[in-house]
Amino acid sequence: MALLELKNVHTYYGNIHALKGISFSVEKGEIVTLIGANGAGKSTTLRTISGLLTPRQGEIWFEGQRIDRLPPHEIVARGVLQSPEGRRIFPRLTVRENLEMGAYQRKDKAGILQDMERVFALFPRLKERLNQKGGTLSGGEQQMLAIGRALMGRPRVLLLDEPSMGLAPVLVEQIFDIIREINQQGTTILLVEQNARLALSIAHRGYVLETGRIVLTGTGQELANNPQVKAAYLGEH
């Protein structure tokens, strides 16, 4: 049984048919990436899984139970957590307060402290900035904070939406090394990323989306070597 599975999911924004029958699965322990052009439906897929959008048709299963009719906070409580596109941290709260917000549904104080130490081990920069307001951090630090905040909810699957967006190349490499490390520590990851080359380099498997449909699937390596993918997303002809 897959950890997360989408079955024939159709999602709309008003009358716009954004996802047109998407089906895919994520196995426990994997990094799976969704790649595609802007507007292909990648972020819509994550928002649908998170319960921010309700599919008009189809089913979403997590750990053997349907979650597509649950409110977002219940989906979070089950262990599906998202680090959203654009980071969406709380600018007026400190780094510590932002991280505590990630654990707002938890009551296990010792576990929360333990997880905060884990976040600091992954992102030492956040420990240095502990009492600084989120809005005063650099783009890279805000991205670290957004991922750290999601980790504070103890995700069973972590949804990452465009973690490299707007970051300098040296920081992008660093963030991707950390994503790989989070996965090696046992967290399953579903990654949406414009930088297809980097995403495929760390992903076990990937799916290519075009205008709300999955058009290709394979291992990260297979997709990176696919002529269609090379031409469309890796800038190779």
mmCIF file of N, CA and C in Angstrom, residues 118-202:
data_model
loop_
_atom_site.group_PDB
_atom_site.id
_atom_site.type_symbol
_atom_site.label_atom_id
_atom_site.label_comp_id
_atom_site.label_asym_id
_atom_site.label_seq_id
_atom_site.Cartn_x
_atom_site.Cartn_y
_atom_site.Cartn_z
ATOM 1 N N ARG A 118 16.528 19.342 16.316
ATOM 2 C CA ARG A 118 16.750 18.691 15.010
ATOM 3 C C ARG A 118 16.778 19.753 13.899
ATOM 4 N N VAL A 119 15.841 20.705 13.967
ATOM 5 C CA VAL A 119 15.792 21.797 12.977
ATOM 6 C C VAL A 119 17.087 22.615 13.039
ATOM 7 N N PHE A 120 17.589 22.881 14.260
ATOM 8 C CA PHE A 120 18.823 23.663 14.396
ATOM 9 C C PHE A 120 20.031 22.887 13.869
ATOM 10 N N ALA A 121 19.988 21.558 14.007
ATOM 11 C CA ALA A 121 21.093 20.743 13.474
ATOM 12 C C ALA A 121 21.096 20.815 11.946
ATOM 13 N N LEU A 122 19.905 20.832 11.345
ATOM 14 C CA LEU A 122 19.798 20.937 9.882
ATOM 15 C C LEU A 122 20.107 22.358 9.405
ATOM 16 N N PHE A 123 19.627 23.343 10.172
ATOM 17 C CA PHE A 123 19.759 24.755 9.778
ATOM 18 C C PHE A 123 20.400 25.563 10.917
ATOM 19 N N PRO A 124 21.727 25.449 11.108
ATOM 20 C CA PRO A 124 22.380 26.172 12.218
ATOM 21 C C PRO A 124 22.119 27.681 12.175
ATOM 22 N N ARG A 125 21.914 28.234 10.972
ATOM 23 C CA ARG A 125 21.668 29.667 10.817
ATOM 24 C C ARG A 125 20.425 30.083 11.606
ATOM 25 N N LEU A 126 19.429 29.224 11.688
ATOM 26 C CA LEU A 126 18.189 29.584 12.395
ATOM 27 C C LEU A 126 18.440 29.729 13.892
ATOM 28 N N LYS A 127 19.360 28.902 14.405
ATOM 29 C CA LYS A 127 19.665 28.996 15.843
ATOM 30 C C LYS A 127 20.309 30.356 16.151
ATOM 31 N N GLU A 128 21.157 30.810 15.236
ATOM 32 C CA GLU A 128 21.810 32.118 15.413
ATOM 33 C C GLU A 128 20.783 33.262 15.362
ATOM 34 N N ARG A 129 19.676 33.027 14.642
ATOM 35 C CA ARG A 129 18.679 34.092 14.427
ATOM 36 C C ARG A 129 17.425 33.891 15.284
ATOM 37 N N LEU A 130 17.548 33.111 16.331
ATOM 38 C CA LEU A 130 16.384 32.630 17.086
ATOM 39 C C LEU A 130 15.384 33.711 17.484
ATOM 40 N N ASN A 131 15.889 34.870 17.909
ATOM 41 C CA ASN A 131 14.987 35.919 18.405
ATOM 42 C C ASN A 131 14.759 37.040 17.395
ATOM 43 N N GLN A 132 15.211 36.779 16.160
ATOM 44 C CA GLN A 132 15.033 37.775 15.099
ATOM 45 C C GLN A 132 13.651 37.584 14.458
ATOM 46 N N LYS A 133 13.031 38.690 14.039
ATOM 47 C CA LYS A 133 11.718 38.572 13.388
ATOM 48 C C LYS A 133 11.858 37.932 12.009
ATOM 49 N N GLY A 134 10.897 37.080 11.659
ATOM 50 C CA GLY A 134 10.950 36.348 10.393
ATOM 51 C C GLY A 134 11.100 37.238 9.172
ATOM 52 N N GLY A 135 10.412 38.400 9.227
ATOM 53 C CA GLY A 135 10.431 39.304 8.079
ATOM 54 C C GLY A 135 11.782 39.936 7.811
ATOM 55 N N THR A 136 12.688 39.897 8.795
ATOM 56 C CA THR A 136 14.010 40.513 8.603
ATOM 57 C C THR A 136 15.050 39.507 8.106
ATOM 58 N N LEU A 137 14.667 38.253 7.927
ATOM 59 C CA LEU A 137 15.615 37.238 7.453
ATOM 60 C C LEU A 137 15.816 37.367 5.943
ATOM 61 N N SER A 138 16.946 36.856 5.467
ATOM 62 C CA SER A 138 17.182 36.804 4.019
ATOM 63 C C SER A 138 16.258 35.763 3.393
ATOM 64 N N GLY A 139 16.159 35.776 2.068
ATOM 65 C CA GLY A 139 15.306 34.799 1.367
ATOM 66 C C GLY A 139 15.690 33.361 1.696
ATOM 67 N N GLY A 140 16.986 33.093 1.724
ATOM 68 C CA GLY A 140 17.451 31.740 2.030
ATOM 69 C C GLY A 140 17.093 31.321 3.441
ATOM 70 N N GLU A 141 17.249 32.267 4.387
ATOM 71 C CA GLU A 141 16.911 31.965 5.786
ATOM 72 C C GLU A 141 15.408 31.749 5.948
ATOM 73 N N GLN A 142 14.616 32.545 5.211
ATOM 74 C CA GLN A 142 13.159 32.355 5.280
ATOM 75 C C GLN A 142 12.758 30.979 4.732
ATOM 76 N N GLN A 143 13.468 30.530 3.688
ATOM 77 C CA GLN A 143 13.167 29.202 3.138
ATOM 78 C C GLN A 143 13.514 28.117 4.162
ATOM 79 N N MET A 144 14.648 28.285 4.833
ATOM 80 C CA MET A 144 15.032 27.339 5.894
ATOM 81 C C MET A 144 13.966 27.322 6.993
ATOM 82 N N LEU A 145 13.468 28.512 7.337
ATOM 83 C CA LEU A 145 12.460 28.628 8.393
ATOM 84 C C LEU A 145 11.151 27.951 7.970
ATOM 85 N N ALA A 146 10.769 28.130 6.706
ATOM 86 C CA ALA A 146 9.522 27.514 6.218
ATOM 87 C C ALA A 146 9.614 25.986 6.275
ATOM 88 N N ILE A 147 10.770 25.443 5.892
ATOM 89 C CA ILE A 147 10.950 23.979 5.947
ATOM 90 C C ILE A 147 11.022 23.525 7.403
ATOM 91 N N GLY A 148 11.753 24.303 8.226
ATOM 92 C CA GLY A 148 11.860 23.965 9.642
ATOM 93 C C GLY A 148 10.503 23.968 10.328
ATOM 94 N N ARG A 149 9.692 24.964 9.997
ATOM 95 C CA ARG A 149 8.339 25.052 10.589
ATOM 96 C C ARG A 149 7.520 23.815 10.232
ATOM 97 N N ALA A 150 7.608 23.383 8.973
ATOM 98 C CA ALA A 150 6.873 22.165 8.565
ATOM 99 C C ALA A 150 7.389 20.936 9.317
ATOM 100 N N LEU A 151 8.696 20.861 9.522
ATOM 101 C CA LEU A 151 9.270 19.715 10.236
ATOM 102 C C LEU A 151 8.809 19.661 11.693
ATOM 103 N N MET A 152 8.468 20.817 12.265
ATOM 104 C CA MET A 152 8.017 20.857 13.667
ATOM 105 C C MET A 152 6.680 20.133 13.860
ATOM 106 N N GLY A 153 5.962 19.906 12.772
ATOM 107 C CA GLY A 153 4.705 19.160 12.873
ATOM 108 C C GLY A 153 4.908 17.658 12.742
ATOM 109 N N ARG A 154 6.174 17.208 12.716
ATOM 110 C CA ARG A 154 6.506 15.787 12.545
ATOM 111 C C ARG A 154 5.831 15.183 11.313
ATOM 112 N N PRO A 155 6.176 15.653 10.130
ATOM 113 C CA PRO A 155 5.496 15.152 8.929
ATOM 114 C C PRO A 155 5.790 13.683 8.649
ATOM 115 N N ARG A 156 4.756 12.978 8.229
ATOM 116 C CA ARG A 156 4.941 11.620 7.710
ATOM 117 C C ARG A 156 5.195 11.720 6.203
ATOM 118 N N VAL A 157 4.631 12.788 5.624
ATOM 119 C CA VAL A 157 5.027 13.168 4.259
ATOM 120 C C VAL A 157 5.141 14.693 4.236
ATOM 121 N N LEU A 158 6.264 15.169 3.680
ATOM 122 C CA LEU A 158 6.540 16.604 3.621
ATOM 123 C C LEU A 158 6.345 17.066 2.187
ATOM 124 N N LEU A 159 5.432 18.034 2.003
ATOM 125 C CA LEU A 159 5.174 18.603 0.675
ATOM 126 C C LEU A 159 5.996 19.880 0.540
ATOM 127 N N LEU A 160 6.924 19.898 -0.406
ATOM 128 C CA LEU A 160 7.778 21.070 -0.602
ATOM 129 C C LEU A 160 7.411 21.737 -1.916
ATOM 130 N N ASP A 161 7.002 23.002 -1.831
ATOM 131 C CA ASP A 161 6.557 23.726 -3.029
ATOM 132 C C ASP A 161 7.592 24.792 -3.400
ATOM 133 N N GLU A 162 8.346 24.533 -4.453
ATOM 134 C CA GLU A 162 9.336 25.482 -4.991
ATOM 135 C C GLU A 162 10.355 25.954 -3.941
ATOM 136 N N PRO A 163 11.065 25.016 -3.288
ATOM 137 C CA PRO A 163 12.013 25.455 -2.249
ATOM 138 C C PRO A 163 13.171 26.296 -2.768
ATOM 139 N N SER A 164 13.490 26.215 -4.070
ATOM 140 C CA SER A 164 14.651 26.973 -4.570
ATOM 141 C C SER A 164 14.278 28.340 -5.132
ATOM 142 N N MET A 165 12.981 28.653 -5.154
ATOM 143 C CA MET A 165 12.534 29.879 -5.822
ATOM 144 C C MET A 165 13.179 31.144 -5.244
ATOM 145 N N GLY A 166 13.797 31.919 -6.119
ATOM 146 C CA GLY A 166 14.366 33.203 -5.715
ATOM 147 C C GLY A 166 15.663 33.128 -4.930
ATOM 148 N N LEU A 167 16.281 31.946 -4.863
ATOM 149 C CA LEU A 167 17.505 31.817 -4.077
ATOM 150 C C LEU A 167 18.750 31.834 -4.967
ATOM 151 N N ALA A 168 19.849 32.308 -4.396
ATOM 152 C CA ALA A 168 21.133 32.281 -5.107
ATOM 153 C C ALA A 168 21.561 30.824 -5.316
ATOM 154 N N PRO A 169 22.264 30.529 -6.443
ATOM 155 C CA PRO A 169 22.655 29.145 -6.754
ATOM 156 C C PRO A 169 23.350 28.410 -5.614
ATOM 157 N N VAL A 170 24.224 29.099 -4.881
ATOM 158 C CA VAL A 170 24.954 28.426 -3.797
ATOM 159 C C VAL A 170 23.997 27.992 -2.682
ATOM 160 N N LEU A 171 22.967 28.804 -2.439
ATOM 161 C CA LEU A 171 21.963 28.453 -1.426
ATOM 162 C C LEU A 171 21.062 27.322 -1.896
ATOM 163 N N VAL A 172 20.773 27.316 -3.198
ATOM 164 C CA VAL A 172 19.918 26.259 -3.767
ATOM 165 C C VAL A 172 20.565 24.898 -3.515
ATOM 166 N N GLU A 173 21.860 24.798 -3.801
ATOM 167 C CA GLU A 173 22.597 23.539 -3.569
ATOM 168 C C GLU A 173 22.474 23.122 -2.103
ATOM 169 N N GLN A 174 22.642 24.110 -1.223
ATOM 170 C CA GLN A 174 22.601 23.840 0.221
ATOM 171 C C GLN A 174 21.218 23.315 0.633
ATOM 172 N N ILE A 175 20.163 23.987 0.148
ATOM 173 C CA ILE A 175 18.794 23.572 0.491
ATOM 174 C C ILE A 175 18.540 22.143 -0.010
ATOM 175 N N PHE A 176 19.022 21.830 -1.204
ATOM 176 C CA PHE A 176 18.786 20.490 -1.752
ATOM 177 C C PHE A 176 19.567 19.420 -0.998
ATOM 178 N N ASP A 177 20.762 19.759 -0.532
ATOM 179 C CA ASP A 177 21.515 18.817 0.316
ATOM 180 C C ASP A 177 20.717 18.517 1.581
ATOM 181 N N ILE A 178 20.097 19.566 2.140
ATOM 182 C CA ILE A 178 19.323 19.396 3.377
ATOM 183 C C ILE A 178 18.053 18.582 3.114
ATOM 184 N N ILE A 179 17.419 18.814 1.965
ATOM 185 C CA ILE A 179 16.218 18.024 1.610
ATOM 186 C C ILE A 179 16.589 16.541 1.543
ATOM 187 N N ARG A 180 17.733 16.262 0.944
ATOM 188 C CA ARG A 180 18.197 14.868 0.850
ATOM 189 C C ARG A 180 18.435 14.291 2.254
ATOM 190 N N GLU A 181 19.011 15.121 3.118
ATOM 191 C CA GLU A 181 19.299 14.677 4.496
ATOM 192 C C GLU A 181 18.010 14.407 5.268
ATOM 193 N N ILE A 182 17.010 15.285 5.107
ATOM 194 C CA ILE A 182 15.708 15.092 5.778
ATOM 195 C C ILE A 182 15.120 13.748 5.339
ATOM 196 N N ASN A 183 15.238 13.455 4.062
ATOM 197 C CA ASN A 183 14.736 12.187 3.542
ATOM 198 C C ASN A 183 15.518 11.004 4.128
ATOM 199 N N GLN A 184 16.825 11.151 4.219
ATOM 200 C CA GLN A 184 17.651 10.062 4.772
ATOM 201 C C GLN A 184 17.340 9.823 6.249
ATOM 202 N N GLN A 185 16.837 10.864 6.930
ATOM 203 C CA GLN A 185 16.430 10.709 8.334
ATOM 204 C C GLN A 185 15.060 10.024 8.456
ATOM 205 N N GLY A 186 14.430 9.740 7.312
ATOM 206 C CA GLY A 186 13.201 8.949 7.346
ATOM 207 C C GLY A 186 11.920 9.655 6.936
ATOM 208 N N THR A 187 12.017 10.906 6.479
ATOM 209 C CA THR A 187 10.805 11.634 6.076
ATOM 210 C C THR A 187 10.565 11.468 4.575
ATOM 211 N N THR A 188 9.356 11.044 4.221
ATOM 212 C CA THR A 188 8.951 10.935 2.822
ATOM 213 C C THR A 188 8.688 12.338 2.282
ATOM 214 N N ILE A 189 9.098 12.592 1.026
ATOM 215 C CA ILE A 189 8.996 13.949 0.480
ATOM 216 C C ILE A 189 8.339 13.943 -0.895
ATOM 217 N N LEU A 190 7.375 14.851 -1.076
ATOM 218 C CA LEU A 190 6.811 15.138 -2.396
ATOM 219 C C LEU A 190 7.243 16.556 -2.743
ATOM 220 N N LEU A 191 8.034 16.671 -3.808
ATOM 221 C CA LEU A 191 8.719 17.907 -4.138
ATOM 222 C C LEU A 191 8.214 18.485 -5.453
ATOM 223 N N VAL A 192 7.811 19.756 -5.405
ATOM 224 C CA VAL A 192 7.476 20.516 -6.614
ATOM 225 C C VAL A 192 8.594 21.525 -6.812
ATOM 226 N N GLU A 193 9.175 21.568 -8.010
ATOM 227 C CA GLU A 193 10.369 22.377 -8.188
ATOM 228 C C GLU A 193 10.554 22.782 -9.646
ATOM 229 N N GLN A 194 10.809 24.104 -9.850
ATOM 230 C CA GLN A 194 11.091 24.603 -11.208
ATOM 231 C C GLN A 194 12.418 24.079 -11.736
ATOM 232 N N ASN A 195 13.398 23.937 -10.828
ATOM 233 C CA ASN A 195 14.726 23.488 -11.233
ATOM 234 C C ASN A 195 14.689 21.970 -11.432
ATOM 235 N N ALA A 196 14.252 21.570 -12.625
ATOM 236 C CA ALA A 196 14.012 20.150 -12.901
ATOM 237 C C ALA A 196 15.288 19.318 -12.766
ATOM 238 N N ARG A 197 16.409 19.895 -13.192
ATOM 239 C CA ARG A 197 17.670 19.139 -13.140
ATOM 240 C C ARG A 197 18.001 18.738 -11.702
ATOM 241 N N LEU A 198 17.918 19.719 -10.794
ATOM 242 C CA LEU A 198 18.232 19.436 -9.387
ATOM 243 C C LEU A 198 17.212 18.488 -8.775
ATOM 244 N N ALA A 199 15.926 18.739 -9.067
ATOM 245 C CA ALA A 199 14.866 17.896 -8.509
ATOM 246 C C ALA A 199 15.062 16.440 -8.914
ATOM 247 N N LEU A 200 15.354 16.213 -10.195
ATOM 248 C CA LEU A 200 15.522 14.832 -10.683
ATOM 249 C C LEU A 200 16.799 14.203 -10.133
ATOM 250 N N SER A 201 17.782 15.046 -9.794
ATOM 251 C CA SER A 201 19.046 14.497 -9.277
ATOM 252 C C SER A 201 18.882 13.905 -7.878
ATOM 253 N N ILE A 202 17.874 14.370 -7.106
ATOM 254 C CA ILE A 202 17.691 13.808 -5.756
ATOM 255 C C ILE A 202 16.456 12.900 -5.655
#
